[in-house]
CSV table of C-alpha atoms in Angstrom, one decimal:
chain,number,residue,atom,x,y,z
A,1,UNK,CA,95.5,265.9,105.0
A,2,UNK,CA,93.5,266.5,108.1
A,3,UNK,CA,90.8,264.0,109.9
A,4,UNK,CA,92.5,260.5,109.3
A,5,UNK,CA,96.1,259.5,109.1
A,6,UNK,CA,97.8,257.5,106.7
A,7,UNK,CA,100.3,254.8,107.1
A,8,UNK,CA,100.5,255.2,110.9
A,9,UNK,CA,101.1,250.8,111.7
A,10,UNK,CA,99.5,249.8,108.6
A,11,UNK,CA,100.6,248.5,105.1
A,12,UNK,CA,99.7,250.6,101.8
A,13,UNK,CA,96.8,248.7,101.0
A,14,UNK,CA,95.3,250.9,103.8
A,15,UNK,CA,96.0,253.9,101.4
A,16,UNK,CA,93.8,252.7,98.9
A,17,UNK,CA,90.7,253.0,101.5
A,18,UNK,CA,88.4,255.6,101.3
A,19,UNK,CA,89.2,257.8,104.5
A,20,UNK,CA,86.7,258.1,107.0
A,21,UNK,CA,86.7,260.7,110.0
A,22,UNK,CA,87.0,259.0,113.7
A,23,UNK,CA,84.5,259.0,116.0
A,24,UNK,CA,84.0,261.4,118.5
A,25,UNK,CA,86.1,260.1,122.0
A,26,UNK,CA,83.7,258.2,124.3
A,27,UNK,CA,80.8,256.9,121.8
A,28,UNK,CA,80.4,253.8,120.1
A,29,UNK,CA,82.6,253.6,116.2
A,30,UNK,CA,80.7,253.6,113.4
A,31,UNK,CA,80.4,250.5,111.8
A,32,UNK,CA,82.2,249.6,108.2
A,33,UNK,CA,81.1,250.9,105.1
A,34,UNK,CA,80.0,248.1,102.4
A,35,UNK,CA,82.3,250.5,100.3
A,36,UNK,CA,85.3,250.1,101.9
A,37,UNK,CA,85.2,252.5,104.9
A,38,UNK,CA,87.5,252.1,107.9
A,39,UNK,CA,87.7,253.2,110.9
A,40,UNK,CA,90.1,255.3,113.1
A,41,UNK,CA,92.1,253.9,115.7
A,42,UNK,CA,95.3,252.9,116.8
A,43,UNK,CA,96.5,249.4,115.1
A,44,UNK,CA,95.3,245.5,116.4
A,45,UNK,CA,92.2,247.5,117.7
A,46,UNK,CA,93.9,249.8,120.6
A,47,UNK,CA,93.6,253.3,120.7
A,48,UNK,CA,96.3,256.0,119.9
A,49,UNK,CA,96.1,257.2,123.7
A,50,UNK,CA,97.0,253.8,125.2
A,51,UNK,CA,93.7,253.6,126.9
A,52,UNK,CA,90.4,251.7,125.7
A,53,UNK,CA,87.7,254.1,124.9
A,54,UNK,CA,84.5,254.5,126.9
A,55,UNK,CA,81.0,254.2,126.1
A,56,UNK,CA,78.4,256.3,127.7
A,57,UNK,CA,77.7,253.2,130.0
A,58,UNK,CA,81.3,252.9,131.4
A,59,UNK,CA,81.9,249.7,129.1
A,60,UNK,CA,85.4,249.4,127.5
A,61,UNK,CA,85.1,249.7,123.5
A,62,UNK,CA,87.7,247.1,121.3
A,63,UNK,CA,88.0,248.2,118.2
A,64,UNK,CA,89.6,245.8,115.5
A,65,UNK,CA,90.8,245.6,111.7
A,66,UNK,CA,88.0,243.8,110.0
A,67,UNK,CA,90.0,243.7,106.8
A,68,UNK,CA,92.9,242.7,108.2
A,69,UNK,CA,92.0,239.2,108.1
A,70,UNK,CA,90.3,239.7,104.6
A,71,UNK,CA,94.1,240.8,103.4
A,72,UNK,CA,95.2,238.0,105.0
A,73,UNK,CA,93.0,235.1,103.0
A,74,UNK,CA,91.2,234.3,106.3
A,75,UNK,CA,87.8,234.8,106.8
A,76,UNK,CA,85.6,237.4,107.7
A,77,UNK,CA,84.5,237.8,111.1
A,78,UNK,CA,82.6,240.3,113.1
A,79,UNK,CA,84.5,243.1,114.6
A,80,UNK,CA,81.8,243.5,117.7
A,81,UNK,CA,81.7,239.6,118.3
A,82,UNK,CA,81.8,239.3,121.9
A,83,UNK,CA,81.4,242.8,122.6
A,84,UNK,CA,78.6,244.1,125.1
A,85,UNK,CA,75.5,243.3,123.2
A,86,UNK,CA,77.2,240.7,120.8
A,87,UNK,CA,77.5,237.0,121.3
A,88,UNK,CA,79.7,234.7,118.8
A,89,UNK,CA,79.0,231.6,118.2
A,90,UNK,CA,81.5,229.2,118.4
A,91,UNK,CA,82.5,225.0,119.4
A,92,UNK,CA,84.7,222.7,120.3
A,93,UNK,CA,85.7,219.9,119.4
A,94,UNK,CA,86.1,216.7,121.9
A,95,UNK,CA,89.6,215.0,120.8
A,96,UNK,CA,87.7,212.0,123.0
A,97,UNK,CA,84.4,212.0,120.9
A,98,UNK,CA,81.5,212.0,122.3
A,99,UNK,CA,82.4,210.9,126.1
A,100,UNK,CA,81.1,207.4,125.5
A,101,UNK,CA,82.2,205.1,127.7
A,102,UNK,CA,82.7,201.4,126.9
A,103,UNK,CA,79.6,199.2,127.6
A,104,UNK,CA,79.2,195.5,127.3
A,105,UNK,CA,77.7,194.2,124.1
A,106,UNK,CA,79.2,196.7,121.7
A,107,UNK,CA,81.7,194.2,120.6
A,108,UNK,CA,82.2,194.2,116.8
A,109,UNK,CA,78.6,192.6,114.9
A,110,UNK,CA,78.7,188.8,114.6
A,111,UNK,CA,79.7,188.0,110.6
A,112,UNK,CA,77.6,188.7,107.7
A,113,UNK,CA,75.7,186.0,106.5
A,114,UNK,CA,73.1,183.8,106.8
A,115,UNK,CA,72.2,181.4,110.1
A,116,UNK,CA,74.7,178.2,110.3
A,117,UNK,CA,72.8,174.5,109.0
A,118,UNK,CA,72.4,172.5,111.7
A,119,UNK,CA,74.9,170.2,110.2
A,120,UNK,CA,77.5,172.9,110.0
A,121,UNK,CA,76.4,174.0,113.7
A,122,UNK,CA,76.8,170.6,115.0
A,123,UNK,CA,80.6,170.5,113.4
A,124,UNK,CA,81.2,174.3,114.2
A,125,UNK,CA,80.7,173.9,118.0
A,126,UNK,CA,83.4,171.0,118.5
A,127,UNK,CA,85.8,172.1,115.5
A,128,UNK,CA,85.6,175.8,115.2
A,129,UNK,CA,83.6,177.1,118.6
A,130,UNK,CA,84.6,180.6,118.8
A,131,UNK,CA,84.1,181.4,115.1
A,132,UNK,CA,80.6,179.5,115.6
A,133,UNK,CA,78.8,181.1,118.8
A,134,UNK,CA,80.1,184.5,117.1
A,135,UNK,CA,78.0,183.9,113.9
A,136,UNK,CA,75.3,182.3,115.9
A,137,UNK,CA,74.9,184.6,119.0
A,138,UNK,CA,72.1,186.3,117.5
A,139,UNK,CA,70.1,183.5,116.3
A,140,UNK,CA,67.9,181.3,118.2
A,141,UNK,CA,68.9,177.6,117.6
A,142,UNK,CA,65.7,175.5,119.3
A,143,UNK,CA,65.3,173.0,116.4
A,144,UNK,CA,68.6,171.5,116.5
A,145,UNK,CA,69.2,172.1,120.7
A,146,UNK,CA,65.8,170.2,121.2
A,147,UNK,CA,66.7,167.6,118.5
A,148,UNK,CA,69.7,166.6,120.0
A,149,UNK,CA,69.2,167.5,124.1
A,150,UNK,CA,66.0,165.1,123.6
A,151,UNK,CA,68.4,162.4,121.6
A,152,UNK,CA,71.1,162.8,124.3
A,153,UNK,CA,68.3,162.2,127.3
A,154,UNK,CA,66.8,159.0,125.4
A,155,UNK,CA,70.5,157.4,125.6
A,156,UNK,CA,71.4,158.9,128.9
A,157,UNK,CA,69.2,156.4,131.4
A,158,UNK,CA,71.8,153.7,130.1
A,159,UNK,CA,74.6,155.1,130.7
A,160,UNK,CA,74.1,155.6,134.5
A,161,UNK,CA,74.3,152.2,136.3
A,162,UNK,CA,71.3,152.4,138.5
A,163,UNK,CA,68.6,153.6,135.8
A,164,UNK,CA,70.3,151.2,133.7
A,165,UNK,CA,69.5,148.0,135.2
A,166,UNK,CA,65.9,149.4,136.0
A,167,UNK,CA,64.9,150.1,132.7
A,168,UNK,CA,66.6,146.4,131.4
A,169,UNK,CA,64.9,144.4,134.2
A,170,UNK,CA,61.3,146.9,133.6
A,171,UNK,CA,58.2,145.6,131.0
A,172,UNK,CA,58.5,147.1,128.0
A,173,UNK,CA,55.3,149.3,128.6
A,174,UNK,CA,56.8,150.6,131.9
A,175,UNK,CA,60.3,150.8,130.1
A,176,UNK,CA,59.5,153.2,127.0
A,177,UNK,CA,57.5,156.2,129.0
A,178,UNK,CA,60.6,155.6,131.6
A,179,UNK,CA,63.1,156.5,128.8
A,180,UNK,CA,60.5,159.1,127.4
A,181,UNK,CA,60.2,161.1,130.9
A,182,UNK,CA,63.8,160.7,131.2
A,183,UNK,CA,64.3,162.6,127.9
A,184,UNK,CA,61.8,165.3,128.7
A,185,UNK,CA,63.4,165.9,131.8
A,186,UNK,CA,67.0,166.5,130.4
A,187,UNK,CA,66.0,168.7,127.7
A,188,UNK,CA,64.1,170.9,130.7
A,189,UNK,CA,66.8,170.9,132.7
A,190,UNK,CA,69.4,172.0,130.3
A,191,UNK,CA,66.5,174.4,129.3
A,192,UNK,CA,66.5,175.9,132.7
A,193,UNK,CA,70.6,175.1,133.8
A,194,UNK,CA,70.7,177.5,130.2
A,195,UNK,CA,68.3,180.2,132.0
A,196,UNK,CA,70.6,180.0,135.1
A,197,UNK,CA,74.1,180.8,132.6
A,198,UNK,CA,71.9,183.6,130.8
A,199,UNK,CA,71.3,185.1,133.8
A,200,UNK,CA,74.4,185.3,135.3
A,201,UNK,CA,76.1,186.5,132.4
A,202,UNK,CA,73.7,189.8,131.9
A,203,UNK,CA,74.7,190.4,136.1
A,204,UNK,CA,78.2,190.5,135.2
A,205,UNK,CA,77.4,193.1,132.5
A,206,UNK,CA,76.6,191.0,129.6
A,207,UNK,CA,73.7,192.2,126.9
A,208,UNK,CA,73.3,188.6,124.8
A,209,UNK,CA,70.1,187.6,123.6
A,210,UNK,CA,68.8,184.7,126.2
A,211,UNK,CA,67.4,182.5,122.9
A,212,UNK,CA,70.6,181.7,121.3
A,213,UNK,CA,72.4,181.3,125.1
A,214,UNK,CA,70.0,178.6,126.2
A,215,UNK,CA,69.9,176.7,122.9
A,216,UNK,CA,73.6,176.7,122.6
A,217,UNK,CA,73.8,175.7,126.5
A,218,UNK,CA,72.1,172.7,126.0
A,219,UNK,CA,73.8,171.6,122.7
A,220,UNK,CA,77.0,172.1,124.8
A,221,UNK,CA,75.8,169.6,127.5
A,222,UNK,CA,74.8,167.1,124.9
A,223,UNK,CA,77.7,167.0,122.6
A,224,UNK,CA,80.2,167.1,124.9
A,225,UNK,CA,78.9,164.0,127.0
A,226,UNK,CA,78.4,162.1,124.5
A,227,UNK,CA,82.4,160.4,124.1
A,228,UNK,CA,81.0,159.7,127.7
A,229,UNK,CA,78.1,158.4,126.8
A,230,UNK,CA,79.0,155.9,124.2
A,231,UNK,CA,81.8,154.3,126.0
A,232,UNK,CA,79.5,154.1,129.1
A,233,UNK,CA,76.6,152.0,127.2
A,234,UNK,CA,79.2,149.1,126.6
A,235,UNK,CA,81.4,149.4,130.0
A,236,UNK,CA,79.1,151.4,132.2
A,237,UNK,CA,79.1,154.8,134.3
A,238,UNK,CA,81.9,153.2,136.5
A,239,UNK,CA,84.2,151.9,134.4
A,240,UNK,CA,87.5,153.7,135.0
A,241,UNK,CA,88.4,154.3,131.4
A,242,UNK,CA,84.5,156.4,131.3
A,243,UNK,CA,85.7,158.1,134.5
A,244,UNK,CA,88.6,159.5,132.5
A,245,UNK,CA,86.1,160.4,129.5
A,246,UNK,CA,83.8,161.8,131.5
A,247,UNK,CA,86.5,164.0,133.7
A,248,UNK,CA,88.1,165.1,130.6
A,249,UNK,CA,84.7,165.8,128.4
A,250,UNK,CA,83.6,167.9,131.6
A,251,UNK,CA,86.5,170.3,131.1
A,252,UNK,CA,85.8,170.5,127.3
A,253,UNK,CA,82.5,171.5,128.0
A,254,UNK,CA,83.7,174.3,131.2
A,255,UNK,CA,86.3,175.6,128.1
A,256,UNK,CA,83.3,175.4,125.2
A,257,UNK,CA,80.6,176.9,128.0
A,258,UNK,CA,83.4,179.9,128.7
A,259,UNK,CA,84.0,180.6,124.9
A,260,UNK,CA,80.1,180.9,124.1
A,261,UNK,CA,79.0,182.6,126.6
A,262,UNK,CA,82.4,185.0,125.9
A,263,UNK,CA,81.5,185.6,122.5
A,264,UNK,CA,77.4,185.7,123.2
A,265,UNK,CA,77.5,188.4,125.8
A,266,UNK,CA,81.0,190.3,125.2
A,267,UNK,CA,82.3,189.1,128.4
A,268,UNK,CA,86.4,188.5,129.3
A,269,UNK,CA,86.6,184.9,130.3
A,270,UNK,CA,86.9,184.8,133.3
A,271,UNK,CA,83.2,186.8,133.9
A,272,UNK,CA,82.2,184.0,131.2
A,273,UNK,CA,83.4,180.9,133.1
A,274,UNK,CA,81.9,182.4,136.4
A,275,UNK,CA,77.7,182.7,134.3
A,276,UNK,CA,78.6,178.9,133.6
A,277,UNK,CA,79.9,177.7,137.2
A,278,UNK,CA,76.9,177.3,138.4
A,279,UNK,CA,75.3,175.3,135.0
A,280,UNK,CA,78.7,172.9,135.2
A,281,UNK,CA,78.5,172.5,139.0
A,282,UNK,CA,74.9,171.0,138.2
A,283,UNK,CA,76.3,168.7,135.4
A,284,UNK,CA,78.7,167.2,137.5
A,285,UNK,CA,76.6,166.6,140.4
A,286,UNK,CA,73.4,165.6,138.0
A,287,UNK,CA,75.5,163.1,135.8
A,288,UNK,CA,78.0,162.2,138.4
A,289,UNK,CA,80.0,161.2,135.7
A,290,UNK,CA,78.1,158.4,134.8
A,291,UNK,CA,77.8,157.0,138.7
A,292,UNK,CA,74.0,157.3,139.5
């Protein structure tokens, strides 16, 4: 049979195609048939002379088996994709994802559930600190940091030698606003010594909220001075056994500082214990352990 060849590369299932003459040599193929036309051509889309075919523009032609895929069970694509005047869309896909990089604060979210009770705050921060400034780094804690920062300053005067025997030896109306200023000033300078840790920690790269940093700063300051504190009231700041307390409470409170800020701004430890060097630097020289 003239005009089309049969069997020339291909399987049978060619031979069930209705036959369709080739295009002249150097214009563009005709496309498929919805019934089932095919077009001339060598097989895999070359031509029976060896050489890719011409169009009146000097662009190479690539002719391809649109049904071969079909036969196959793979999908249909366009024969002309990527030819002059076609464009196939296609993507990728990045094995990386999205090229994020990592970025402080995108730690895994603090534990479902609601805000710690003050009493279960109080307990959490000398029992179980990392589990508690994880579940509380999103929430502001004022009314228990105030509470007890204020508490803390009240008893504070008397367990510094000097201020001690002041306020004793004062009147009592020159002794209570005494102890009352005193207070107000510890509870704004943990407010601010709070600030300074906040600070620092969002210059090294952390992205904590400065609410729960501050109020957790100052509860920090408080409860761990407070051993200190009580043995101090009874002996006084220079008793050696409260120079032992206080030395060892002041490392408590550089490990407990360190943790919070750790798990409050997403920061490896030792970026953490650098934000609070500054805040435990001012509690030693401020308290003195008990000595002025």
């Amino acid at each position: 049979m003239a005009g089309f060849r049969i069997g020339r590369g291909r399987d049978n299932r060619t031979q069930q195609q209705q036959p369709q003459a080739p295009p002249p040599h150097g214009q563009q193929p005709w496309p498929p048939q919805a019934g089932g036309g095919h077009q001339g051509g060598h097989p895999g889309g070359g031509h029976p002379s060896g050489q890719q075919p011409q169009d009146p523009y000097g662009e190479p032609q690539y002719y391809g088996d649109p049904y071969q895929q079909q036969h196959q069970g793979a999908p249909y694509q366009d024969p002309y994709a990527n030819n002059p005047g076609h464009t196939q869309v296609f993507s990728t896909n990045d094995p990386y994802g999205q090229g994020a990089t990592y970025q402080a604060g995108n730690a895994p979210a603090a534990p479902a559930g609601p805000r710690l009770h003050w009493k279960q705050l109080l307990s959490g921060i000398v029992l179980r600190p990392g589990q508690t400034f994880l579940r509380m780094r999103d929430y502001p804690v004022w009314g228990p940091a105030l509470a007890v920062t204020f508490l803390y300053g009240l008893l504070a005067i008397f367990g510094l030698d000097k201020p001690r025997e002041e306020t004793i030896n004062a009147t009592l109306s020159t002794a209570i606003p005494f102890v009352l200023t005193t207070a107000v000033a510890f509870v704004v300078g943990g407010m601010i010594l709070g600030a300074v840790t906040h600070t620092l920690a969002r210059q090294f790269g952390g992205t904590g909220a400065w609410q729960p940093t501050v109020g957790l700063s100052m509860l920090i300051m408080a409860i761990t001075d407070a051993p200190r504190l009580v043995f101090a009231l009874f002996l006084g700041g220079e008793n050696s056994l409260v120079q032992l307390i206080g030395w060892a409470t002041w490392l408590g409170a550089a490990a407990l500082f360190t943790t919070m800020v750790s798990k409050s701004h997403d920061l490896p430890w030792p970026k953490a214990l650098g934000a609070s060097a500054i805040q435990l630097i001012a509690l030693l020289s401020i308290i003195k352990l008990g000595t002025i």
